[in-house]
Amino acid sequence: SIIKNPEGRIGELEILTEREREQVLVEWNRTEREYPSGKCVHELFEEQVRRTPEAVAVVSGEGREVAYAELNAMANQFAHHLRQCGMKEGDFIGVRLPRCLGYVVSVLGILKAGGAYVPLGADLPKERLEFMVEDCEVQLMVTDGGLARGGFDAGVRVIDWQVDVERIRECGLENPEWDRDAAEAAYVNYTSGSTGRPKGVVIPHRGVVRLVRGQEYARFDAGQRFLLLAPTEFDASTFELWGPLLNGGACIIHEGKALEFGLLEAVIKKHGVTTIWLTAGLFNQVIELQPSVFGSIEHLLVGGEALSVPHIERLRGSFSRLRLTNGYGPTECTTFSCTYEIGRGSGFTTGSVPIGRPLANTKCYILDESHQPVPVGVAGELHIGGDGLAVGYHNLPELTAERFILNPFRRGTGERLYKTGDLCRYLSDGDIEYLGRMDHQVKLRGFRIELGEIEEVLKGCAGVREAVVVLREEQGKEKRLVAYVVGEGMTVEGMREELRRKLPEYMMPAAYQVLERLPLTANGKVDRKGLPAPSLIQRNLSVRNSNPRNLIEAKLLSIYRDFLKLAHVGIDDNFFELGGNSLMAVRMINEINKQLGVNLNIPTFYKNSTVRSIARVILFNEHKDREPKLIPLKPGNPSMPMIFIDAGVGLCRLAEMIEGGPASFATTVPLPEEFIQAAKDGDHSALPNLEAYARPHVSLIEKHLHSGSVVLVGHSFGGVLAFEVARQLILAGRKVEMILLMDSWMSNPSWWRKLISLDFKQVRKSLIFRCKRLRKKILHLIGHNQAEATFADNEDHQVGEVPWPLLAKIYSNAHKHYKPEPLPSRAVLFRAHETIAARNEKYVGTMGWDGLFEQGLYIVDSPGNHFTLLKEPNLQFLTHQIREKLRKCEP
């Protein structure tokens, strides 16, 4: 090369022979395949509708099967509705929906109407959501009732699937006729940006079609059933959705959490799922905790970050017939660019799983800094070309020009290459091995993160002068983001709150370290390797209530410390604020269940992520299918104990917050099976009356609290039950000093009985779809939260596994035949201010308690509705009022 070009720069000289150059540039990039490159996504879907109109296209989370013709009609109606709402060709339409049938109809309808969809996560911070909406100039947003207004300004028109469904159904069923080019945008995916702002990657129709047509890395035919499991804003959902719908297969929507492995396995088996895609981290968790998830599927694709060879080997040893593929690809190249099929006999001589070879109609080049190909075995930057490339970054022409360069080997054609920033090398057989990043971009739990974006937000926090964020792997297990800051006056709590407002959960640092100065290298750059090791990092969290109060809390604290690798954890410290993440939570929940013999699930853990709250849940779930119990809640003055009748989680919180008061206990009495069966059979004569329902509670009190006066507490029906318990205790010679009634009715107005006997979800649907003109007024009266909730899924009611309709029959039967008599006691009635009870004084009055307490009835209007009355911050008000009332009872 020197002889041929003696004046050339060293970096421009070729170091490959002609044969080697031909091999890496041509032979290993012969990927051309026939596929419908000139057609748009919706056009190919419509062709499939004509071929198989009656075939199943989508199976919703509720199990509803939707045929191709029906899905097409629904999408057509939605497309026409979008046009009526003012949508123009080429508009970007926001879609803020979870995985559901409405999401599939929305994105397909948007494409049919000539637009591009912008998937936006339901849990995005407000500022990040606002930026995306403004950046894409979104004028129309598709969502549902619960998310309708959150994060949107007045200039964005919202299409609410629940409210607008009738108008959508009035639109035409015919296919819209809008001319679109395959090179135009199909969707925009936002990824992390090094400048502190996310960047929108514009993916054309051709990129989606290239991903799922004319390919061999997976089976794409009418016999395949793909699981839609990825978050809608994650580009893997492109493969999961359009892979089946453009090839005659079925898309099975998983509406539950991906981390609920039992439910995931059930969905896969029930609907005959053949193909699924998982991030590497999620795959590892499934292998460790529930590998049977893979028992019935045909093809598993894994990717998002480097694969664990030991986990791959465990899978291959257990499921020899399962087809396993490592999928690699940046968002800018439409989900997958390279794949590597892992055969049973494959050996990984390099210690890692290769990313394989380029897909059909995709080209991969490994180049040096001068854009010259490197020899086999030599590291260079991976550049990707072909039909999967994005249009570019929306509103970022300079960054687009920097990252999408002209192909130096196809001059004059206009073809481009995407500079991935990934360091790779060719193996001798032509497969590509991933070696790491060339910059500060990282992959964590499948998400691509620009550390510079987190650093920019940190620098905007009060008192912070400098900030560096790194990804560290502690003891070879958990990867975590660690933030190092220099400045004065900043607090970890303040920085965390600022980041939470602007960044999604997966970009939140797990630990923070305040330094006097950042370590520097000899040339003045930050020495990232010289930053303190994770084991030396102080989490800077104020550990409160460090000491466990019982054996359950002690065991939980030990488990927390083991998983979080922390020496000090308090019972009120939040798992996620201490650096825990969703994947770690799955393993920890499994360990908790194993050590404590319980059945804690993921949704419950997310709601109760401190040791104190988890212990409370475990304690009050122990009564299911067991003997009645009197459970100690809080030590205190034993002379006049407080007893929480049929206590739920909310009442337990209340008991713990009444500091310096009496000792507190809770009664829990599971319903006998014969009562549940009688309710199922409609045999009202076999259901217990209130007196029988109260006797086990009385027995518990008499057995364990032998003498002295008591204070009883009950919420809702529990208040009526507490009244009967008090009556029986008084007959037995005990003094009941006071009864605290939490939004409890002794006798309900007839109109209220009719309303509360209905399923509240059905009430809300009826209000929306059949009484739209009265919707706002009536929802205001009965309370929006109450209209959506049922006792069965409300955490403040301990109904165990008994369905609410059956429980309602048992409660109602006991209540309606009860004839109360006055008690020689006093009572305090806490009426929920936000419910219909407190808003209509002329109907409510004393809620039926008037004249039943000889020593007086006191009424306190409390903040919250029937359910939120016993939640923060309303518990603060209740505890203050109860302490005041108890002082008047002290001798």
XYZ file of C-alpha atoms in Angstrom, residues 631-865:
235
model
C -52.409 -10.267 66.177
C -50.323 -7.798 68.222
C -49.804 -4.627 66.201
C -48.012 -2.193 68.490
C -46.933 -2.250 72.136
C -48.342 0.391 74.448
C -50.529 0.998 77.492
C -52.173 -2.399 78.250
C -54.930 -0.978 80.489
C -57.224 0.001 77.606
C -56.123 -1.780 74.394
C -57.349 -0.802 70.940
C -58.710 -3.687 68.904
C -59.017 -3.323 65.130
C -61.857 -5.576 64.005
C -61.283 -7.566 60.794
C -58.316 -5.294 60.141
C -56.904 -4.619 56.709
C -53.643 -2.994 55.699
C -55.002 0.534 56.117
C -56.125 -0.059 59.695
C -52.717 -1.569 60.461
C -51.004 1.576 59.231
C -53.331 3.610 61.411
C -52.496 1.513 64.486
C -48.754 1.911 63.975
C -49.034 5.695 63.645
C -50.789 6.260 66.979
C -47.599 6.800 68.955
C -47.623 6.701 72.733
C -51.151 5.362 72.894
C -52.648 2.078 74.032
C -51.452 -1.349 72.975
C -52.991 -2.304 69.630
C -54.265 -5.634 68.331
C -56.103 -6.855 65.267
C -58.645 -9.633 64.900
C -58.595 -11.690 61.712
C -61.279 -14.324 61.149
C -61.271 -16.218 57.835
C -64.667 -17.072 56.374
C -65.496 -20.785 56.705
C -65.790 -22.632 53.419
C -69.422 -23.508 54.101
C -70.382 -19.817 54.112
C -68.589 -19.214 50.808
C -70.295 -22.225 49.254
C -73.693 -21.078 50.549
C -73.136 -17.680 48.944
C -72.241 -19.388 45.662
C -75.384 -21.520 45.843
C -77.585 -18.568 46.795
C -78.660 -20.353 50.013
C -79.270 -17.322 52.227
C -80.618 -19.477 55.069
C -77.140 -20.999 55.507
C -75.369 -17.629 55.691
C -74.372 -16.325 59.151
C -76.191 -13.485 60.876
C -74.155 -10.635 62.302
C -74.241 -12.136 65.808
C -72.612 -15.348 64.549
C -70.129 -13.402 62.498
C -69.032 -11.459 65.598
C -68.641 -14.400 68.015
C -65.148 -15.514 66.862
C -63.883 -11.944 67.327
C -65.344 -11.821 70.830
C -63.767 -15.193 71.662
C -60.356 -13.958 70.580
C -60.618 -10.883 72.786
C -61.876 -12.840 75.802
C -59.185 -15.490 75.404
C -56.178 -13.208 75.020
C -57.229 -9.967 76.777
C -58.721 -11.192 80.018
C -59.860 -7.981 81.730
C -60.183 -4.217 81.451
C -61.972 -1.867 79.098
C -61.308 -1.815 75.357
C -61.556 0.531 72.375
C -62.869 -1.041 69.155
C -62.127 0.176 65.611
C -63.852 -0.847 62.378
C -63.894 0.351 58.772
C -66.929 0.075 56.480
C -68.773 -3.183 57.300
C -66.147 -3.682 60.002
C -67.730 -0.798 61.909
C -71.080 -2.601 62.073
C -69.234 -5.756 63.095
C -67.389 -3.815 65.823
C -70.741 -2.602 67.158
C -72.014 -6.190 67.565
C -68.678 -7.282 69.076
C -69.061 -4.466 71.603
C -72.597 -5.610 72.455
C -71.465 -9.164 73.162
C -68.452 -7.984 75.197
C -70.696 -5.762 77.328
C -73.082 -8.674 77.956
C -70.043 -10.675 79.121
C -69.179 -7.969 81.651
C -66.495 -6.095 79.729
C -66.455 -2.325 79.345
C -66.222 -0.915 75.831
C -64.893 2.580 76.335
C -65.297 3.740 72.749
C -65.965 2.575 69.196
C -64.201 4.305 66.289
C -66.270 3.978 63.109
C -64.362 4.593 59.847
C -66.889 5.691 57.185
C -69.271 2.974 58.297
C -73.053 2.824 57.698
C -75.421 1.263 60.174
C -78.404 1.847 57.875
C -77.992 2.976 54.270
C -80.474 5.009 52.228
C -82.297 2.858 49.681
C -80.658 4.652 46.739
C -77.211 3.977 48.229
C -77.956 0.283 48.669
C -78.854 0.030 44.987
C -75.683 1.809 43.938
C -73.282 -0.115 46.167
C -74.778 -3.459 45.154
C -73.564 -2.886 41.596
C -70.107 -3.717 40.321
C -68.439 -0.299 40.316
C -66.522 -1.001 37.114
C -69.805 -1.680 35.360
C -71.232 1.517 36.863
C -68.384 3.512 35.343
C -68.745 1.885 31.940
C -72.447 2.601 31.981
C -71.863 6.204 32.937
C -69.374 6.694 30.118
C -71.040 4.853 27.280
C -74.753 5.303 28.010
C -75.029 8.504 30.028
C -72.251 10.668 28.595
C -74.073 13.930 29.271
C -74.377 13.109 32.980
C -70.922 11.579 33.315
C -69.056 14.459 34.913
C -71.856 15.319 37.308
C -72.417 11.766 38.528
C -68.747 10.886 38.774
C -68.350 14.013 40.877
C -71.059 12.734 43.224
C -69.965 9.149 43.695
C -66.222 9.800 43.412
C -64.102 8.726 40.454
C -61.882 6.457 42.551
C -64.837 4.706 44.076
C -66.402 4.147 40.663
C -63.293 2.308 39.479
C -62.523 0.296 42.587
C -63.939 -2.902 44.016
C -63.376 -4.353 47.439
C -61.735 -7.361 45.845
C -58.700 -5.422 44.626
C -58.550 -2.732 47.298
C -55.554 -3.284 49.534
C -57.319 -1.910 52.599
C -59.837 -4.741 52.768
C -58.739 -8.203 53.804
C -61.029 -10.315 51.668
C -58.433 -13.003 50.957
C -59.252 -15.002 47.883
C -63.025 -14.588 48.192
C -64.482 -12.775 45.149
C -66.242 -9.534 46.006
C -69.711 -10.576 44.742
C -69.700 -13.549 47.150
C -68.334 -11.461 49.999
C -70.992 -8.819 49.337
C -73.722 -11.458 49.678
C -72.374 -12.604 53.038
C -71.943 -9.063 54.396
C -75.276 -7.883 53.040
C -77.176 -10.831 54.483
C -75.655 -10.302 57.909
C -76.307 -6.572 57.807
C -79.876 -6.397 56.532
C -81.341 -8.691 59.221
C -79.525 -6.976 62.065
C -81.562 -4.983 64.614
C -79.184 -2.869 66.732
C -79.917 -1.799 70.295
C -78.335 1.162 72.119
C -75.018 0.531 73.892
C -73.774 2.124 77.134
C -70.739 3.473 75.302
C -69.554 6.357 73.142
C -68.468 6.456 69.518
C -66.651 8.616 66.995
C -67.842 8.452 63.375
C -65.207 9.464 60.812
C -67.093 10.367 57.648
C -65.063 10.391 54.414
C -65.302 13.923 53.101
C -64.807 13.221 49.388
C -67.410 10.493 49.008
C -71.083 10.888 48.424
C -71.568 10.407 52.164
C -70.137 13.741 53.261
C -71.312 15.693 50.171
C -75.007 15.132 50.851
C -75.635 15.953 54.490
C -79.422 15.906 54.152
C -79.299 12.269 53.015
C -76.548 11.123 55.352
C -76.780 12.650 58.801
C -75.308 10.154 61.246
C -75.130 7.345 58.682
C -77.725 5.420 60.712
C -75.892 5.581 64.094
C -78.130 8.166 65.750
C -79.443 7.044 69.150
C -77.267 3.933 69.394
C -74.656 5.296 71.854
C -75.901 6.347 75.258
C -72.697 8.270 76.068
C -72.701 10.222 72.822
C -71.816 10.073 69.122
C -69.164 12.445 67.772
C -68.894 13.081 64.038
C -65.617 14.035 62.333
C -65.485 14.772 58.590
C -62.157 13.298 57.465
C -60.180 13.910 54.247
C -60.313 11.270 51.526
C -62.996 8.977 50.143
